[in-house]
Amino acid sequence: MTSVFVDANTNLVPGTLYTYNAVCGKESCSSVLGEYAYQCTQPEKPVILLQSPISTTELKFSFTRPVGGSTGFFVSIDNNPLVDLSDNVVHTFSSLTPATTYTLCAITYFSCQIAADGSQKIYNSTAACISGYTPPSKPTFTACASGSNAIEIFPNTTEQKSEIEFLMYNGAELVDTKLINTKGVSRNLAAGTNYSLSVIASYFDSLSIPSEVGIYCTIPTIPSGVEIEALSTTSIRLTWTYPNDGTVDSYEVNIDAGTWVASDSLDTHVFTGLAPEYEEHTLQVRSVGGCISCDTSGSPESSVSSPVTVSMCSIPLTPVLNGFSPITPSSAMLTWNVASDCDSYIVERNGLEIAVLGNVSQYMDTTLIPGSAYTYKLVCRKCSPIVSSTSAEFFACSTPESPPFCEAIGINDHGILNAWIYPSNGNADGFTTTIENGSPVNVSSALSHAYAISDPTRFYTFCVKSYIYCSATGEVIESACFNCSGWSSPEAPVLTAVSVSTTSIRLDVTDNNQGAFYPAYRNLDLFTNIPSINSFPYTDTGLDCGTNYSYFVYSERNGLRNASNTADSCTFPDDPHSLSEVDVSSSSLQFIWQPPECGLRDGFNVIMDAGAPTNVYDVVTKTFTGLTSATQFSLSVASYIYCNSEIVTSNYIPIFGYTKPLPPIIASAIPQDTTSITVTFSTTDSGVTFNLLHFGVEVTQGITSPHVDSGLTPGSPYTYTVVAMKYGRRSIPTEVPVLTCTYPDFVEKLAWVVVNSTVVGLSWDPPLLGRADYYYVQEGSSTPRISQSTAYVNYTGLTPATCFNFAMLSALFCVGNSQNYTGQPSPAVRGCTRPSIPTWSAHVDFNSTQLNLNFATVDNLADVVISITRDSSVVFKDVSSPFEDSGLQPGSRHCYTLVSRANNVSSFTSAQYCACAIAMTPELKVESPDTSTLVISWEMSGAYDHVEYNDGSTTQQYTSDVTSVTQGSLSAATCVTLSVTAIAKHTCLNAAGVQYDADSLPATLSGQHCTDTLTILGLPWFVTVAIIVVCVVVVVAIVAVVIFLIIKLLAASPKPVPTHHTTTSKNLWEDPGQDTTYTTNNAFNKRAIHNLGKY
């Protein structure tokens, strides 16, 4: 039977020799190891391949040895013949073409033994390849400046391939990482500067050597800061800024598109001898560099910038300002004398240009600030930008604005207060007031003036003006008059104000005036007018809540007023809202609320469970501590404000708060099995429920103690905390978490393998779920033994040739509580030990074809059977000692091994026992080949070293090519007495290579033995004579019969007688000397003579 075994072990090492041997494990076959098979894994291909160009015709190729074994490496380029590098990993390919792509490959080879005789075979890996690129040839280039900040470069190389790109360098600095093909631009350069440029050709990142360096410069900077100045009617000066950085060598100028000439200096040139006054001229200036800017045309060009062009006229006359006429407080008309040579005018105010006008004589300035001082200037412009000298300064002030409000307020029945407010725009240095067109009273910066009157029944008219002092002109400038009228007031009333609600205050008035009505005002500083009140009490509504208000009223009669006292009151503050509890603990409650949505508040009153109010300032929170856990509390909050030294309070807003329960205490957490843990806990709070947490995550609600937490993962740690719940409030988790673990689960795939007669190997996979840190092995009901391994263990100390039941117990060390947990035994497997190795004792030499072998085993079990293997091929099963091995060749050497088998498990093979069958005993015999000789010979088969022959007096040794001994010089028919002994000597090697004798049994030959008598034709003489006589008689009889038959035939058939040869022969039957003549056929004659010759 042929079997195929595929070694699918993924841990085989590439490029490695593996030796395999098979043992038949069935009872029907030998358990002897078969011949070794040799097999090698294929080597891995090289890794980390690198290539680097050495020159335009050479590439360096290197790689890293792969994992596993290797004998050497082959490399090739573009499928050319392989090159054997032996054990090197670097090779240089030469005589290559520049700017060319090559495929570089490396193969690992491994020389491996494939047979016991040392035969070798080469195993190759797959090829690992990369692309290599030879650099292009040294490039060339031309260049040309492209403006003042860039130079265009036009590269080239001998190979003329589209894949070749170029890198531009300015000295040693890479100009741009972007590769170029036929043209590149070096940008962001300095103007008018020399640059040492070169290029490097790139072919797939393989770089050439740099080109020759070319020196080129950028176009110089265009002149900046160009200014012109008319020096006279016939000369103009052109100026610009010289950079002084070496980027410009000189400048050239021209006028009116004339010839370019060198400038007077590096920043100035004066054009003289120009046309008469007012003619416009065009001037140009350009920078000149001092280097080559372009060579693409074959002839170098010098570098010049683009020109800067300006125009200029001669200087016009200076204008004269002559008038400033205010129109309104914010506008005035500015006038001047018109100049005949101006195209336009530029108006400046306080040093800033405010208008550019045509050829006009006046300008309306409408952006004045009332009551402000201004300085004006005027410039005449001719063919821009040529301007005249600036005119002389002209000083002026704008008219101030009138007060925007004025009133006449009766102070009492003998006085009137004239009051006004400051102008809303501009400035005012002071005010004047006039009563009844009288003399003005200068009140300076005051905003009121009291007049005493003599006639309280008269209606009075007042005029109020603003004024400023214009320091530029020395004038006082007044505004227009703002008029107002008034009477003297009636008796002052007494006003009271009382809070009514969050939006209203009740007003009441006491006075002695008859027939008066009462204009009322709220918050004097804001002058909020309340419509006249005809009767009191009056409720002022629509107010802001929680706000202080001040009131006064006038008692008015016939247009005469008198002011009351100021009465202060407050609206009630608004209620706080959005009360809630935050930051709750088992002994404290923190409440927060939102302040009133309108108005003001000075603080809050907080009441807990109908206790005394607590004031809270500047915060919207209150924390109560020292409370009972898991308890309901009542809280009320109200806003308050201070109003005229009194506290005004809003409504109290209620809310309930609840303290958290105390954190429960976990007494224990004890694992029950692989998927459940019993948790026991307690608390001092009543009426609470509990929730269970794993690792801080809530998993079960509404539990009681003790609680069995089930559905867990075997062999896993769990950290338990418990929270208490009441009134929807949750305690903090258990302050001291309890850590424990579930019992580990069964191991998977428990299997056994026989190791030896006292050891069984056990292997397993860890539990599918959870973990196990270590394992116990249990045999039957014995005490479990701990395993130092997590996957395999040898169970020792067992009885040979015996089967046992093994189970595994998973165990783990629970870090949380430092406890060890051992799971239940796994389903058992039945494993058996090997039988003991049988031992040999001495053999018995039975005869030359049989050996009797003695052996023993210590396993005194009925089901132990023993097999003997002779010479690694012949197997004898179920044998007992002594074992008789018969049918052997004499003197043959044989080596035997023993194997015990029980429970379908074989012992290891015993040591060899080698012995030889004794040599064959010689078979002696005596012969007399002639009358004077005796020959003693022997016959032998099988192996032996020599025959030891003793003739009774001497002993001789004869090798296997001698098989007889001769005794000669005897007389015929002479008898001698022989006493001969012969032994086949044979040396044998036992299993240890020690020689011992395996001689045959002795063969003996004795008694009388005689030589032959005289012989004729090899027979005794008398025998020979008797035979001759008999032969003669027989021959005579035959001849007579033949003659008779012939005569009878001749007589019966008278046919012609054929011609006969007449032969005369001596008849052998006749007497000698008698001649007989007869006729016979020649052929018959010959046959007859032949036959006769036999006798």
Coordinates of N, CA and C in Angstrom, one line a residue, residues 141-145 152-154 216 292-301:
F141 N 23.0 73.2 -22.5 CA 21.8 74.1 -22.5 C 22.2 75.5 -23.0
T142 N 21.1 76.2 -23.4 CA 21.2 77.6 -23.7 C 20.3 78.3 -22.8
A143 N 20.4 79.7 -22.6 CA 19.6 80.4 -21.7 C 19.3 81.8 -22.2
C144 N 18.2 82.4 -21.6 CA 17.8 83.7 -22.0 C 17.0 84.3 -20.9
A145 N 17.3 85.6 -20.5 CA 16.6 86.2 -19.4 C 15.1 86.4 -19.8
E152 N 15.0 81.8 -18.7 CA 14.5 80.6 -19.4 C 15.7 79.8 -19.8
I153 N 15.6 78.5 -19.5 CA 16.7 77.5 -19.8 C 16.2 76.5 -20.8
F154 N 17.0 76.2 -21.9 CA 16.7 75.3 -22.9 C 17.7 74.1 -22.9
Y216 N 24.7 83.8 -16.5 CA 23.7 84.7 -17.2 C 23.1 85.6 -16.1
I292 N 25.6 89.3 -19.8 CA 24.9 88.7 -20.9 C 23.5 88.2 -20.4
S293 N 22.5 88.5 -21.1 CA 21.2 88.1 -20.7 C 20.6 87.0 -21.6
C294 N 21.2 86.8 -22.8 CA 20.6 85.9 -23.7 C 21.6 85.4 -24.7
D295 N 21.6 84.0 -25.0 CA 22.5 83.5 -26.0 C 21.9 82.6 -26.9
T296 N 20.5 82.5 -26.9 CA 19.9 81.6 -27.8 C 20.0 82.0 -29.3
S297 N 20.3 83.2 -29.6 CA 20.4 83.6 -31.0 C 21.9 83.4 -31.5
G298 N 22.7 83.1 -30.6 CA 24.1 82.9 -30.9 C 25.0 84.0 -30.6
S299 N 24.4 85.2 -30.5 CA 25.2 86.4 -30.1 C 24.7 87.0 -28.8
P300 N 25.5 87.2 -27.8 CA 25.1 87.7 -26.5 C 24.4 89.0 -26.6
E301 N 23.4 89.3 -25.7 CA 22.7 90.5 -25.7 C 22.9 91.1 -24.3

